[in-house]
Amino acid sequence: MQRPKTIDEEIELKNNVYIESDTDLKGIITYVNDYFAEISGYTKEELIGQPHSIVRHPDMPRILFKILWDRIQSGHNFIAAVKNLAKDGRYYWVFTDFDILRDNEGNPIGYKASRKKISKHVTDVLEPIYKKLVEVEKEGGMEASEKYLTDFLKSHGDDITVDNMLEEIHRLY
């Protein structure tokens, strides 16, 4: 499926309505709720069977997805702020929270993601950081991006990590 051309227009999400999806262990979509289809502009049939990256906006640093996958594949949740790309090229920002789906024996079989509206305050803080991370990735790859992110967070306090940076945005900014 061809990626849409980006449009600098944000889709306004509803308060307290969740965008939900399930994926297999490789990130292939196995379920989406109606709101996901509505917001993304894809039909459920177009989404199911596709990699979840179908909605990945090019403004998003790849290092954040590497960290996200490392965390959830090791059995830990990761709360992320993500800018997604709709089929028509517009974008929408969400907080994403993950649950691990398990079979009857407790073995991981996939992931459930729940997303909700994010505040403008958080996106205003994150956009320049994400932009810089994308620039660093283009110049030096994901290792350089990860180092930049780690150094950036440490410059704001030794106790700030990727895992708690969203909480710290509210405290620091």
PDB file of C-alpha atoms in Angstrom:
ATOM      1  CA  MET A   1       0.000   0.000   0.000  1.00  0.00           C
ATOM      2  CA  GLN A   2       1.368   3.393  -0.980  1.00  0.00           C
ATOM      3  CA  ARG A   3       2.079   5.907   1.800  1.00  0.00           C
ATOM      4  CA  PRO A   4      -0.063   9.044   1.610  1.00  0.00           C
ATOM      5  CA  LYS A   5       1.508  12.439   1.072  1.00  0.00           C
ATOM      6  CA  THR A   6       1.526  14.283   4.392  1.00  0.00           C
ATOM      7  CA  ILE A   7      -0.758  17.252   4.959  1.00  0.00           C
ATOM      8  CA  ASP A   8      -0.115  19.699   7.787  1.00  0.00           C
ATOM      9  CA  GLU A   9      -3.609  19.331   9.235  1.00  0.00           C
ATOM     10  CA  GLU A  10      -4.368  17.695  12.562  1.00  0.00           C
ATOM     11  CA  ILE A  11      -7.368  15.456  13.110  1.00  0.00           C
ATOM     12  CA  GLU A  12      -9.135  16.433  16.325  1.00  0.00           C
ATOM     13  CA  LEU A  13      -9.740  13.370  18.464  1.00  0.00           C
ATOM     14  CA  LYS A  14     -12.665  12.967  20.828  1.00  0.00           C
ATOM     15  CA  ASN A  15     -12.023  13.117  24.559  1.00  0.00           C
ATOM     16  CA  ASN A  16     -12.232   9.793  26.399  1.00  0.00           C
ATOM     17  CA  VAL A  17     -12.708   7.701  23.244  1.00  0.00           C
ATOM     18  CA  TYR A  18     -10.045   5.069  22.626  1.00  0.00           C
ATOM     19  CA  ILE A  19      -8.442   3.975  19.383  1.00  0.00           C
ATOM     20  CA  GLU A  20      -7.769   0.263  19.847  1.00  0.00           C
ATOM     21  CA  SER A  21      -5.905  -2.377  17.917  1.00  0.00           C
ATOM     22  CA  ASP A  22      -4.396  -5.802  18.393  1.00  0.00           C
ATOM     23  CA  THR A  23      -1.347  -7.124  16.567  1.00  0.00           C
ATOM     24  CA  ASP A  24       0.479 -10.404  16.387  1.00  0.00           C
ATOM     25  CA  LEU A  25       4.008 -10.627  17.782  1.00  0.00           C
ATOM     26  CA  LYS A  26       5.435  -9.107  14.582  1.00  0.00           C
ATOM     27  CA  GLY A  27       3.171  -6.044  14.605  1.00  0.00           C
ATOM     28  CA  ILE A  28       0.693  -7.241  11.984  1.00  0.00           C
ATOM     29  CA  ILE A  29      -2.779  -5.873  12.743  1.00  0.00           C
ATOM     30  CA  THR A  30      -5.326  -8.532  13.729  1.00  0.00           C
ATOM     31  CA  TYR A  31      -8.100  -6.273  15.122  1.00  0.00           C
ATOM     32  CA  VAL A  32      -9.109  -2.605  15.050  1.00  0.00           C
ATOM     33  CA  ASN A  33     -12.083  -0.899  16.642  1.00  0.00           C
ATOM     34  CA  ASP A  34     -14.469   1.329  14.711  1.00  0.00           C
ATOM     35  CA  TYR A  35     -12.838   4.515  16.024  1.00  0.00           C
ATOM     36  CA  PHE A  36      -9.422   3.445  14.690  1.00  0.00           C
ATOM     37  CA  ALA A  37     -10.922   2.945  11.230  1.00  0.00           C
ATOM     38  CA  GLU A  38     -12.781   6.266  11.455  1.00  0.00           C
ATOM     39  CA  ILE A  39      -9.756   8.322  12.521  1.00  0.00           C
ATOM     40  CA  SER A  40      -7.184   6.632  10.282  1.00  0.00           C
ATOM     41  CA  GLY A  41      -9.460   6.805   7.231  1.00  0.00           C
ATOM     42  CA  TYR A  42      -8.824   3.165   6.380  1.00  0.00           C
ATOM     43  CA  THR A  43     -11.484   0.486   6.430  1.00  0.00           C
ATOM     44  CA  LYS A  44     -11.081  -2.340   8.904  1.00  0.00           C
ATOM     45  CA  GLU A  45     -10.395  -4.626   5.946  1.00  0.00           C
ATOM     46  CA  GLU A  46      -7.595  -2.353   4.725  1.00  0.00           C
ATOM     47  CA  LEU A  47      -5.974  -2.332   8.175  1.00  0.00           C
ATOM     48  CA  ILE A  48      -6.228  -5.984   9.204  1.00  0.00           C
ATOM     49  CA  GLY A  49      -3.269  -7.946   7.895  1.00  0.00           C
ATOM     50  CA  GLN A  50      -1.118  -4.835   7.470  1.00  0.00           C
ATOM     51  CA  PRO A  51       1.902  -3.906   9.601  1.00  0.00           C
ATOM     52  CA  HIS A  52       0.929  -1.350  12.239  1.00  0.00           C
ATOM     53  CA  SER A  53       3.472   0.960  10.674  1.00  0.00           C
ATOM     54  CA  ILE A  54       0.816   1.681   8.029  1.00  0.00           C
ATOM     55  CA  VAL A  55      -0.114   4.678  10.218  1.00  0.00           C
ATOM     56  CA  ARG A  56       3.448   5.690  11.146  1.00  0.00           C
ATOM     57  CA  HIS A  57       4.020   9.369  10.415  1.00  0.00           C
ATOM     58  CA  PRO A  58       7.423  10.232   8.865  1.00  0.00           C
ATOM     59  CA  ASP A  59       7.929  12.863  11.597  1.00  0.00           C
ATOM     60  CA  MET A  60       8.274  10.051  14.154  1.00  0.00           C
ATOM     61  CA  PRO A  61      11.812   9.043  15.119  1.00  0.00           C
ATOM     62  CA  ARG A  62      12.526   5.373  14.424  1.00  0.00           C
ATOM     63  CA  ILE A  63      14.429   5.088  17.713  1.00  0.00           C
ATOM     64  CA  LEU A  64      11.193   5.497  19.670  1.00  0.00           C
ATOM     65  CA  PHE A  65       9.688   2.488  17.896  1.00  0.00           C
ATOM     66  CA  LYS A  66      12.848   0.464  18.524  1.00  0.00           C
ATOM     67  CA  ILE A  67      12.641   1.299  22.237  1.00  0.00           C
ATOM     68  CA  LEU A  68       8.907   0.590  22.242  1.00  0.00           C
ATOM     69  CA  TRP A  69       9.370  -2.846  20.629  1.00  0.00           C
ATOM     70  CA  ASP A  70      12.320  -3.707  22.891  1.00  0.00           C
ATOM     71  CA  ARG A  71      10.158  -2.929  25.956  1.00  0.00           C
ATOM     72  CA  ILE A  72       6.997  -4.747  24.950  1.00  0.00           C
ATOM     73  CA  GLN A  73       8.851  -7.768  23.556  1.00  0.00           C
ATOM     74  CA  SER A  74      10.612  -8.116  26.905  1.00  0.00           C
ATOM     75  CA  GLY A  75       7.226  -8.165  28.641  1.00  0.00           C
ATOM     76  CA  HIS A  76       7.131  -4.552  29.847  1.00  0.00           C
ATOM     77  CA  ASN A  77       4.573  -1.919  29.032  1.00  0.00           C
ATOM     78  CA  PHE A  78       5.665   1.260  27.329  1.00  0.00           C
ATOM     79  CA  ILE A  79       3.590   4.412  27.232  1.00  0.00           C
ATOM     80  CA  ALA A  80       4.413   6.488  24.188  1.00  0.00           C
ATOM     81  CA  ALA A  81       3.302   9.724  22.571  1.00  0.00           C
ATOM     82  CA  VAL A  82       2.951   9.071  18.865  1.00  0.00           C
ATOM     83  CA  LYS A  83       2.122  11.146  15.818  1.00  0.00           C
ATOM     84  CA  ASN A  84       0.193   8.953  13.368  1.00  0.00           C
ATOM     85  CA  LEU A  85      -0.605   9.413   9.696  1.00  0.00           C
ATOM     86  CA  ALA A  86      -4.142   9.003   8.358  1.00  0.00           C
ATOM     87  CA  LYS A  87      -4.877   7.653   4.889  1.00  0.00           C
ATOM     88  CA  ASP A  88      -5.689  11.153   3.600  1.00  0.00           C
ATOM     89  CA  GLY A  89      -2.307  12.536   4.783  1.00  0.00           C
ATOM     90  CA  ARG A  90      -3.539  14.358   7.883  1.00  0.00           C
ATOM     91  CA  TYR A  91      -2.108  13.466  11.287  1.00  0.00           C
ATOM     92  CA  TYR A  92      -3.270  12.745  14.813  1.00  0.00           C
ATOM     93  CA  TRP A  93      -1.369  12.580  18.106  1.00  0.00           C
ATOM     94  CA  VAL A  94      -2.079   9.882  20.689  1.00  0.00           C
ATOM     95  CA  PHE A  95      -0.880   8.449  23.965  1.00  0.00           C
ATOM     96  CA  THR A  96      -0.406   4.723  23.383  1.00  0.00           C
ATOM     97  CA  ASP A  97      -0.503   2.134  26.158  1.00  0.00           C
ATOM     98  CA  PHE A  98       0.187  -1.582  25.585  1.00  0.00           C
ATOM     99  CA  ASP A  99      -0.985  -4.872  27.023  1.00  0.00           C
ATOM    100  CA  ILE A 100       0.535  -8.222  26.149  1.00  0.00           C
ATOM    101  CA  LEU A 101      -1.963 -10.768  24.858  1.00  0.00           C
ATOM    102  CA  ARG A 102      -1.261 -14.291  26.121  1.00  0.00           C
ATOM    103  CA  ASP A 103      -2.492 -17.778  25.361  1.00  0.00           C
ATOM    104  CA  ASN A 104      -3.864 -20.180  28.027  1.00  0.00           C
ATOM    105  CA  GLU A 105      -0.325 -21.203  29.024  1.00  0.00           C
ATOM    106  CA  GLY A 106       0.768 -17.575  29.513  1.00  0.00           C
ATOM    107  CA  ASN A 107       2.856 -17.357  26.350  1.00  0.00           C
ATOM    108  CA  PRO A 108       2.757 -14.024  24.485  1.00  0.00           C
ATOM    109  CA  ILE A 109       0.688 -14.194  21.291  1.00  0.00           C
ATOM    110  CA  GLY A 110       0.349 -10.505  20.483  1.00  0.00           C
ATOM    111  CA  TYR A 111      -0.182  -6.989  21.742  1.00  0.00           C
ATOM    112  CA  LYS A 112      -3.183  -4.783  22.454  1.00  0.00           C
ATOM    113  CA  ALA A 113      -2.725  -1.041  22.078  1.00  0.00           C
ATOM    114  CA  SER A 114      -5.115   1.550  23.454  1.00  0.00           C
ATOM    115  CA  ARG A 115      -4.690   5.124  22.331  1.00  0.00           C
ATOM    116  CA  LYS A 116      -6.307   8.318  23.478  1.00  0.00           C
ATOM    117  CA  LYS A 117      -6.157  12.031  22.788  1.00  0.00           C
ATOM    118  CA  ILE A 118      -3.004  13.815  23.868  1.00  0.00           C
ATOM    119  CA  SER A 119      -2.813  17.395  25.138  1.00  0.00           C
ATOM    120  CA  LYS A 120      -1.489  20.186  22.945  1.00  0.00           C
ATOM    121  CA  HIS A 121       0.997  21.011  25.692  1.00  0.00           C
ATOM    122  CA  VAL A 122       2.677  17.617  25.333  1.00  0.00           C
ATOM    123  CA  THR A 123       2.825  17.749  21.540  1.00  0.00           C
ATOM    124  CA  ASP A 124       4.300  21.262  21.679  1.00  0.00           C
ATOM    125  CA  VAL A 125       7.118  19.955  23.888  1.00  0.00           C
ATOM    126  CA  LEU A 126       7.696  16.751  21.931  1.00  0.00           C
ATOM    127  CA  GLU A 127       7.597  18.028  18.344  1.00  0.00           C
ATOM    128  CA  PRO A 128      10.986  19.792  18.405  1.00  0.00           C
ATOM    129  CA  ILE A 129      12.577  16.848  20.247  1.00  0.00           C
ATOM    130  CA  TYR A 130      11.190  14.360  17.728  1.00  0.00           C
ATOM    131  CA  LYS A 131      12.262  16.604  14.836  1.00  0.00           C
ATOM    132  CA  LYS A 132      15.826  16.683  16.166  1.00  0.00           C
ATOM    133  CA  LEU A 133      15.837  12.899  16.649  1.00  0.00           C
ATOM    134  CA  VAL A 134      14.737  12.402  13.017  1.00  0.00           C
ATOM    135  CA  GLU A 135      17.532  14.744  11.853  1.00  0.00           C
ATOM    136  CA  VAL A 136      20.114  12.863  13.938  1.00  0.00           C
ATOM    137  CA  GLU A 137      18.850   9.537  12.548  1.00  0.00           C
ATOM    138  CA  LYS A 138      19.240  10.796   8.977  1.00  0.00           C
ATOM    139  CA  GLU A 139      22.826  11.842   9.694  1.00  0.00           C
ATOM    140  CA  GLY A 140      24.055   9.097  12.011  1.00  0.00           C
ATOM    141  CA  GLY A 141      21.480   6.318  12.225  1.00  0.00           C
ATOM    142  CA  MET A 142      19.505   4.994  15.150  1.00  0.00           C
ATOM    143  CA  GLU A 143      22.534   4.572  17.416  1.00  0.00           C
ATOM    144  CA  ALA A 144      23.255   8.284  17.140  1.00  0.00           C
ATOM    145  CA  SER A 145      19.591   9.065  17.724  1.00  0.00           C
ATOM    146  CA  GLU A 146      19.493   6.887  20.836  1.00  0.00           C
ATOM    147  CA  LYS A 147      22.635   8.576  22.195  1.00  0.00           C
ATOM    148  CA  TYR A 148      21.154  12.014  21.514  1.00  0.00           C
ATOM    149  CA  LEU A 149      17.926  11.066  23.304  1.00  0.00           C
ATOM    150  CA  THR A 150      19.768   9.607  26.290  1.00  0.00           C
ATOM    151  CA  ASP A 151      22.029  12.679  26.569  1.00  0.00           C
ATOM    152  CA  PHE A 152      19.048  15.022  26.167  1.00  0.00           C
ATOM    153  CA  LEU A 153      17.115  13.314  28.962  1.00  0.00           C
ATOM    154  CA  LYS A 154      20.168  13.221  31.274  1.00  0.00           C
ATOM    155  CA  SER A 155      20.687  16.951  30.697  1.00  0.00           C
ATOM    156  CA  HIS A 156      17.282  17.469  32.335  1.00  0.00           C
ATOM    157  CA  GLY A 157      17.994  15.225  35.326  1.00  0.00           C
ATOM    158  CA  ASP A 158      19.676  11.919  36.103  1.00  0.00           C
ATOM    159  CA  ASP A 159      16.342  10.352  37.022  1.00  0.00           C
ATOM    160  CA  ILE A 160      14.672  11.108  33.669  1.00  0.00           C
ATOM    161  CA  THR A 161      14.490   8.120  31.338  1.00  0.00           C
ATOM    162  CA  VAL A 162      12.603   7.158  28.215  1.00  0.00           C
ATOM    163  CA  ASP A 163      10.188   5.266  30.472  1.00  0.00           C
ATOM    164  CA  ASN A 164       9.197   8.327  32.502  1.00  0.00           C
ATOM    165  CA  MET A 165       9.831  11.194  30.085  1.00  0.00           C
ATOM    166  CA  LEU A 166       6.138  11.795  29.408  1.00  0.00           C
ATOM    167  CA  GLU A 167       5.484  12.193  33.130  1.00  0.00           C
ATOM    168  CA  GLU A 168       8.475  14.505  33.411  1.00  0.00           C
ATOM    169  CA  ILE A 169       7.240  16.767  30.610  1.00  0.00           C
ATOM    170  CA  HIS A 170       4.426  17.886  32.906  1.00  0.00           C
ATOM    171  CA  ARG A 171       6.864  18.468  35.767  1.00  0.00           C
ATOM    172  CA  LEU A 172       9.558  20.307  33.793  1.00  0.00           C
ATOM    173  CA  TYR A 173       7.556  22.297  31.281  1.00  0.00           C
TER     174      TYR A 173
END
